PDB file of C-alpha atoms in Angstrom:
ATOM      1  CA  MET N   1       0.000   0.000   0.000  1.00  0.00           C
ATOM      2  CA  LYS N   2       1.102   3.558  -0.662  1.00  0.00           C
ATOM      3  CA  ILE N   3       1.862   6.097   2.048  1.00  0.00           C
ATOM      4  CA  THR N   4      -1.093   8.440   2.522  1.00  0.00           C
ATOM      5  CA  GLU N   5      -2.688  10.320   5.406  1.00  0.00           C
ATOM      6  CA  LYS N   6      -3.408   8.154   8.481  1.00  0.00           C
ATOM      7  CA  CYS N   7      -0.892   5.506   7.472  1.00  0.00           C
ATOM      8  CA  ALA N   8       1.460   3.989  10.036  1.00  0.00           C
ATOM      9  CA  VAL N   9       4.898   4.006   8.456  1.00  0.00           C
ATOM     10  CA  SER N  10       8.135   2.291   9.476  1.00  0.00           C
ATOM     11  CA  ILE N  11      11.379   3.591   7.970  1.00  0.00           C
ATOM     12  CA  HIS N  12      15.115   3.502   8.329  1.00  0.00           C
ATOM     13  CA  TYR N  13      16.941   6.763   7.631  1.00  0.00           C
ATOM     14  CA  ARG N  14      20.277   8.514   7.509  1.00  0.00           C
ATOM     15  CA  LEU N  15      20.442  12.262   8.060  1.00  0.00           C
ATOM     16  CA  SER N  16      23.390  14.360   6.893  1.00  0.00           C
ATOM     17  CA  ASP N  17      23.889  18.077   7.418  1.00  0.00           C
ATOM     18  CA  ALA N  18      24.778  20.803   4.920  1.00  0.00           C
ATOM     19  CA  LYS N  19      28.453  19.803   5.113  1.00  0.00           C
ATOM     20  CA  GLY N  20      27.684  16.190   4.294  1.00  0.00           C
ATOM     21  CA  GLN N  21      28.451  14.996   7.799  1.00  0.00           C
ATOM     22  CA  LEU N  22      26.299  12.179   9.172  1.00  0.00           C
ATOM     23  CA  VAL N  23      24.090  13.510  11.965  1.00  0.00           C
ATOM     24  CA  GLU N  24      21.956  10.502  12.762  1.00  0.00           C
ATOM     25  CA  SER N  25      21.181   7.019  11.464  1.00  0.00           C
ATOM     26  CA  SER N  26      18.615   4.409  12.465  1.00  0.00           C
ATOM     27  CA  PHE N  27      20.079   1.635  10.306  1.00  0.00           C
ATOM     28  CA  GLU N  28      22.203   0.349  13.170  1.00  0.00           C
ATOM     29  CA  GLY N  29      19.238   0.299  15.561  1.00  0.00           C
ATOM     30  CA  GLU N  30      15.460   0.212  15.601  1.00  0.00           C
ATOM     31  CA  PRO N  31      13.453   1.653  12.671  1.00  0.00           C
ATOM     32  CA  MET N  32      11.424   4.794  13.216  1.00  0.00           C
ATOM     33  CA  LEU N  33       7.617   4.650  13.303  1.00  0.00           C
ATOM     34  CA  TYR N  34       5.473   7.665  12.485  1.00  0.00           C
ATOM     35  CA  LEU N  35       1.899   8.620  11.626  1.00  0.00           C
ATOM     36  CA  HIS N  36       1.758  10.138   8.161  1.00  0.00           C
ATOM     37  CA  GLY N  37      -0.195  13.384   7.915  1.00  0.00           C
ATOM     38  CA  ALA N  38      -0.084  14.122  11.646  1.00  0.00           C
ATOM     39  CA  GLU N  39       2.813  16.602  11.441  1.00  0.00           C
ATOM     40  CA  ASN N  40       5.087  14.113  13.198  1.00  0.00           C
ATOM     41  CA  MET N  41       7.803  15.016  10.716  1.00  0.00           C
ATOM     42  CA  ILE N  42       9.368  18.043   9.049  1.00  0.00           C
ATOM     43  CA  PRO N  43       7.260  19.050   6.015  1.00  0.00           C
ATOM     44  CA  GLY N  44       9.912  18.454   3.350  1.00  0.00           C
ATOM     45  CA  LEU N  45      10.576  14.857   4.336  1.00  0.00           C
ATOM     46  CA  GLU N  46       6.923  13.974   4.864  1.00  0.00           C
ATOM     47  CA  ALA N  47       6.028  15.400   1.440  1.00  0.00           C
ATOM     48  CA  ALA N  48       8.755  13.295  -0.203  1.00  0.00           C
ATOM     49  CA  LEU N  49       7.385  10.118   1.418  1.00  0.00           C
ATOM     50  CA  GLU N  50       3.820  10.734   0.210  1.00  0.00           C
ATOM     51  CA  GLY N  51       2.842   7.978  -2.245  1.00  0.00           C
ATOM     52  CA  LYS N  52       5.865   5.772  -1.541  1.00  0.00           C
ATOM     53  CA  GLU N  53       5.444   2.129  -0.539  1.00  0.00           C
ATOM     54  CA  GLN N  54       7.227  -0.717   1.196  1.00  0.00           C
ATOM     55  CA  GLY N  55      10.654  -1.381  -0.298  1.00  0.00           C
ATOM     56  CA  ASP N  56      11.139   2.085  -1.750  1.00  0.00           C
ATOM     57  CA  VAL N  57      14.524   3.734  -1.154  1.00  0.00           C
ATOM     58  CA  LEU N  58      14.894   7.458  -1.719  1.00  0.00           C
ATOM     59  CA  ASP N  59      17.303  10.340  -1.276  1.00  0.00           C
ATOM     60  CA  VAL N  60      15.677  13.590  -0.209  1.00  0.00           C
ATOM     61  CA  THR N  61      17.114  17.102   0.038  1.00  0.00           C
ATOM     62  CA  VAL N  62      15.200  19.397   2.381  1.00  0.00           C
ATOM     63  CA  ASP N  63      15.888  23.131   2.549  1.00  0.00           C
ATOM     64  CA  ALA N  64      15.697  25.060   5.800  1.00  0.00           C
ATOM     65  CA  GLU N  65      12.217  26.428   5.107  1.00  0.00           C
ATOM     66  CA  GLN N  66      10.819  22.891   4.842  1.00  0.00           C
ATOM     67  CA  GLY N  67      13.085  21.600   7.600  1.00  0.00           C
ATOM     68  CA  TYR N  68      13.935  23.238  10.907  1.00  0.00           C
ATOM     69  CA  GLY N  69      13.384  26.799   9.741  1.00  0.00           C
ATOM     70  CA  ALA N  70      15.708  29.778   9.471  1.00  0.00           C
ATOM     71  CA  TYR N  71      18.341  30.560  12.061  1.00  0.00           C
ATOM     72  CA  HIS N  72      17.274  33.459  14.329  1.00  0.00           C
ATOM     73  CA  ASP N  73      19.991  35.473  16.053  1.00  0.00           C
ATOM     74  CA  GLY N  74      17.438  36.675  18.592  1.00  0.00           C
ATOM     75  CA  LEU N  75      17.218  33.195  20.072  1.00  0.00           C
ATOM     76  CA  CYS N  76      20.793  33.500  21.349  1.00  0.00           C
ATOM     77  CA  GLN N  77      21.048  35.189  24.723  1.00  0.00           C
ATOM     78  CA  GLU N  78      23.180  35.612  27.802  1.00  0.00           C
ATOM     79  CA  VAL N  79      21.984  33.956  31.002  1.00  0.00           C
ATOM     80  CA  PRO N  80      23.532  34.755  34.392  1.00  0.00           C
ATOM     81  CA  LEU N  81      25.604  31.869  35.664  1.00  0.00           C
ATOM     82  CA  SER N  82      23.718  32.173  38.940  1.00  0.00           C
ATOM     83  CA  ALA N  83      20.523  31.089  37.146  1.00  0.00           C
ATOM     84  CA  PHE N  84      21.974  27.586  36.824  1.00  0.00           C
ATOM     85  CA  GLY N  85      21.814  27.029  40.571  1.00  0.00           C
ATOM     86  CA  ASP N  86      24.075  24.287  41.850  1.00  0.00           C
ATOM     87  CA  ILE N  87      24.831  22.762  38.437  1.00  0.00           C
ATOM     88  CA  GLU N  88      28.584  22.454  38.079  1.00  0.00           C
ATOM     89  CA  ASP N  89      30.916  22.135  35.101  1.00  0.00           C
ATOM     90  CA  ILE N  90      28.670  23.845  32.559  1.00  0.00           C
ATOM     91  CA  VAL N  91      30.303  23.423  29.157  1.00  0.00           C
ATOM     92  CA  PRO N  92      29.369  24.168  25.521  1.00  0.00           C
ATOM     93  CA  GLY N  93      27.101  21.526  24.077  1.00  0.00           C
ATOM     94  CA  MET N  94      25.042  20.968  27.225  1.00  0.00           C
ATOM     95  CA  ARG N  95      21.307  21.235  26.661  1.00  0.00           C
ATOM     96  CA  PHE N  96      18.627  22.543  28.987  1.00  0.00           C
ATOM     97  CA  ILE N  97      14.934  23.366  28.994  1.00  0.00           C
ATOM     98  CA  ALA N  98      14.562  27.094  29.562  1.00  0.00           C
ATOM     99  CA  GLU N  99      11.562  29.080  30.757  1.00  0.00           C
ATOM    100  CA  THR N 100      11.030  31.873  28.221  1.00  0.00           C
ATOM    101  CA  GLU N 101       8.279  34.362  27.351  1.00  0.00           C
ATOM    102  CA  MET N 102       7.066  31.741  24.844  1.00  0.00           C
ATOM    103  CA  GLY N 103       7.021  28.971  27.442  1.00  0.00           C
ATOM    104  CA  GLN N 104       9.500  26.130  27.824  1.00  0.00           C
ATOM    105  CA  ARG N 105      12.072  25.935  25.053  1.00  0.00           C
ATOM    106  CA  PRO N 106      15.121  23.689  24.547  1.00  0.00           C
ATOM    107  CA  VAL N 107      18.402  25.613  24.495  1.00  0.00           C
ATOM    108  CA  GLN N 108      22.015  24.624  24.026  1.00  0.00           C
ATOM    109  CA  VAL N 109      25.037  26.155  25.740  1.00  0.00           C
ATOM    110  CA  THR N 110      27.390  27.653  23.151  1.00  0.00           C
ATOM    111  CA  GLU N 111      29.816  29.603  25.360  1.00  0.00           C
ATOM    112  CA  VAL N 112      30.634  29.977  29.038  1.00  0.00           C
ATOM    113  CA  LYS N 113      32.127  33.227  30.333  1.00  0.00           C
ATOM    114  CA  ASP N 114      33.098  34.320  33.834  1.00  0.00           C
ATOM    115  CA  ASP N 115      29.617  35.107  35.103  1.00  0.00           C
ATOM    116  CA  VAL N 116      27.319  34.494  32.123  1.00  0.00           C
ATOM    117  CA  VAL N 117      26.399  31.586  29.873  1.00  0.00           C
ATOM    118  CA  ILE N 118      25.504  32.030  26.197  1.00  0.00           C
ATOM    119  CA  VAL N 119      22.584  29.792  25.191  1.00  0.00           C
ATOM    120  CA  ASP N 120      21.057  29.217  21.755  1.00  0.00           C
ATOM    121  CA  GLY N 121      17.357  28.426  21.374  1.00  0.00           C
ATOM    122  CA  ASN N 122      17.600  27.565  17.676  1.00  0.00           C
ATOM    123  CA  HIS N 123      17.318  23.933  16.666  1.00  0.00           C
ATOM    124  CA  PRO N 124      20.879  22.644  16.026  1.00  0.00           C
ATOM    125  CA  LEU N 125      19.959  22.105  12.358  1.00  0.00           C
ATOM    126  CA  ALA N 126      18.145  25.423  11.850  1.00  0.00           C
ATOM    127  CA  GLY N 127      19.133  27.280   8.698  1.00  0.00           C
ATOM    128  CA  GLN N 128      20.630  24.188   7.070  1.00  0.00           C
ATOM    129  CA  THR N 129      19.810  22.228   3.944  1.00  0.00           C
ATOM    130  CA  LEU N 130      19.569  18.583   4.981  1.00  0.00           C
ATOM    131  CA  SER N 131      20.010  15.308   3.128  1.00  0.00           C
ATOM    132  CA  PHE N 132      18.053  12.174   3.990  1.00  0.00           C
ATOM    133  CA  ASN N 133      18.513   8.625   2.752  1.00  0.00           C
ATOM    134  CA  VAL N 134      15.327   6.723   3.561  1.00  0.00           C
ATOM    135  CA  GLU N 135      14.190   3.106   3.189  1.00  0.00           C
ATOM    136  CA  VAL N 136      10.476   2.372   3.614  1.00  0.00           C
ATOM    137  CA  LEU N 137      10.126  -0.823   5.629  1.00  0.00           C
ATOM    138  CA  GLU N 138       6.394  -1.134   6.232  1.00  0.00           C
ATOM    139  CA  VAL N 139       3.168   0.731   5.537  1.00  0.00           C
ATOM    140  CA  ARG N 140      -0.179  -0.058   7.179  1.00  0.00           C
ATOM    141  CA  THR N 141      -3.405   1.677   8.091  1.00  0.00           C
ATOM    142  CA  ALA N 142      -3.143   3.312  11.502  1.00  0.00           C
ATOM    143  CA  THR N 143      -5.557   2.233  14.210  1.00  0.00           C
ATOM    144  CA  GLU N 144      -8.301   4.557  15.421  1.00  0.00           C
ATOM    145  CA  GLU N 145      -6.462   4.934  18.719  1.00  0.00           C
ATOM    146  CA  GLU N 146      -3.215   5.894  16.965  1.00  0.00           C
ATOM    147  CA  VAL N 147      -5.026   8.470  14.843  1.00  0.00           C
ATOM    148  CA  ALA N 148      -6.759   9.877  17.923  1.00  0.00           C
ATOM    149  CA  HIS N 149      -3.459  10.134  19.813  1.00  0.00           C
ATOM    150  CA  GLY N 150      -1.591  11.524  16.815  1.00  0.00           C
ATOM    151  CA  HIS N 151       1.264   9.021  16.862  1.00  0.00           C
ATOM    152  CA  ILE N 152       2.033   5.347  16.319  1.00  0.00           C
ATOM    153  CA  HIS N 153       2.107   2.808  19.139  1.00  0.00           C
ATOM    154  CA  ALA N 154       5.029   0.422  18.876  1.00  0.00           C
ATOM    155  CA  ALA N 155       4.225  -3.260  19.163  1.00  0.00           C
ATOM    156  CA  GLY N 156       3.768  -4.281  22.768  1.00  0.00           C
ATOM    157  CA  SER N 157       3.766  -0.716  24.075  1.00  0.00           C
ATOM    158  CA  SER N 158       1.111   0.874  26.202  1.00  0.00           C
ATOM    159  CA  CYS N 159      -0.124   4.389  25.580  1.00  0.00           C
ATOM    160  CA  GLY N 160      -1.954   4.690  28.867  1.00  0.00           C
ATOM    161  CA  GLY N 161       0.648   6.976  30.400  1.00  0.00           C
ATOM    162  CA  HIS N 162       2.128   8.247  27.138  1.00  0.00           C
ATOM    163  CA  GLU N 163       5.586   7.034  28.072  1.00  0.00           C
ATOM    164  CA  HIS N 164       7.170   6.584  24.667  1.00  0.00           C
ATOM    165  CA  SER N 165      10.494   5.092  23.711  1.00  0.00           C
ATOM    166  CA  HIS N 166      12.592   6.886  21.115  1.00  0.00           C
ATOM    167  CA  GLU N 167      15.323   4.323  20.744  1.00  0.00           C
ATOM    168  CA  GLY N 168      16.840   4.473  17.302  1.00  0.00           C
ATOM    169  CA  GLY N 169      16.011   8.118  16.800  1.00  0.00           C
ATOM    170  CA  CYS N 170      13.014  10.399  16.734  1.00  0.00           C
ATOM    171  CA  CYS N 171      12.526  11.165  13.062  1.00  0.00           C
ATOM    172  CA  GLY N 172      10.015  13.909  13.343  1.00  0.00           C
ATOM    173  CA  GLY N 173       8.287  12.770  16.513  1.00  0.00           C
ATOM    174  CA  GLU N 174       6.290  15.625  18.004  1.00  0.00           C
ATOM    175  CA  HIS N 175       5.543  13.704  21.173  1.00  0.00           C
ATOM    176  CA  GLU N 176       5.180  15.513  24.433  1.00  0.00           C
ATOM    177  CA  HIS N 177       8.513  14.868  26.102  1.00  0.00           C
ATOM    178  CA  SER N 178       8.655  14.855  29.869  1.00  0.00           C
ATOM    179  CA  HIS N 179      11.158  17.209  31.466  1.00  0.00           C
ATOM    180  CA  GLU N 180      10.064  17.060  35.062  1.00  0.00           C
ATOM    181  CA  GLY N 181      12.599  18.890  37.138  1.00  0.00           C
ATOM    182  CA  GLY N 182      14.521  19.772  34.000  1.00  0.00           C
ATOM    183  CA  CYS N 183      13.754  23.420  33.346  1.00  0.00           C
ATOM    184  CA  CYS N 184      15.634  26.615  33.897  1.00  0.00           C
ATOM    185  CA  SER N 185      14.207  29.880  35.155  1.00  0.00           C
ATOM    186  CA  GLU N 186      15.502  32.921  36.916  1.00  0.00           C
ATOM    187  CA  ASP N 187      15.677  30.893  40.093  1.00  0.00           C
ATOM    188  CA  GLU N 188      17.334  27.704  38.919  1.00  0.00           C
ATOM    189  CA  THR N 189      18.410  25.830  35.863  1.00  0.00           C
ATOM    190  CA  LYS N 190      18.513  22.088  35.609  1.00  0.00           C
ATOM    191  CA  GLU N 191      19.802  19.975  32.803  1.00  0.00           C
ATOM    192  CA  ALA N 192      17.175  18.192  30.731  1.00  0.00           C
ATOM    193  CA  LYS N 193      16.898  14.464  31.126  1.00  0.00           C
ATOM    194  CA  GLU N 194      19.450  12.477  29.164  1.00  0.00           C
ATOM    195  CA  GLY N 195      18.131  11.314  25.822  1.00  0.00           C
ATOM    196  CA  CYS N 196      15.292  13.816  25.785  1.00  0.00           C
ATOM    197  CA  ASP N 197      16.741  17.226  25.078  1.00  0.00           C
ATOM    198  CA  GLY N 198      13.726  18.412  23.116  1.00  0.00           C
ATOM    199  CA  ASN N 199      15.712  18.710  19.915  1.00  0.00           C
ATOM    200  CA  GLY N 200      14.752  15.319  18.652  1.00  0.00           C
ATOM    201  CA  GLY N 201      16.537  13.790  15.739  1.00  0.00           C
ATOM    202  CA  CYS N 202      15.754  13.125  12.122  1.00  0.00           C
ATOM    203  CA  GLY N 203      12.942  15.385  11.144  1.00  0.00           C
ATOM    204  CA  CYS N 204      11.903  16.318  14.650  1.00  0.00           C
ATOM    205  CA  ARG N 205       9.751  19.436  14.652  1.00  0.00           C
ATOM    206  CA  HIS N 206      10.935  20.755  18.060  1.00  0.00           C
TER     207      HIS N 206
END
């Protein structure tokens, strides 16, 4: 069957950045499952998969507008070191969930100075043209429950508490990630839980 809206799709993928460097691959792990047409994935990649079927292999180039959007300088800001509370050894590359005027937003540390930390709220792949190599493994009709919840339920998983596994990548998953105790505000800053930095992976819309 061909990939259309409300299809449950299983794929393997490789994602490379504008410099041709491999960013993420699912081929060495578990395939990625997504619900087609539910905005689980960046628009450019989802559009390219429309009409494809099991066994298809495709190379897709996605520009920034259809990917993670343009890079915005205004999303870089200085945060007082004191806002990070008792967190020690803050270094570039660390990721946190920050409280902003627009609500919680994932940020990444880009520079640490004497008394301030420079954080960037842009997605790490914002402003870049991306290259995907995708293999379609399986296509089926999504269940009513999956359509209602807006995402696919892996075999044997329970959606009662919405605790989802993202092993093997998160190619576009717009799931609600839990960051309990992992936000930063004027009072304290805590590092986001490992493996759930809010930036997702291949195609993630965060």
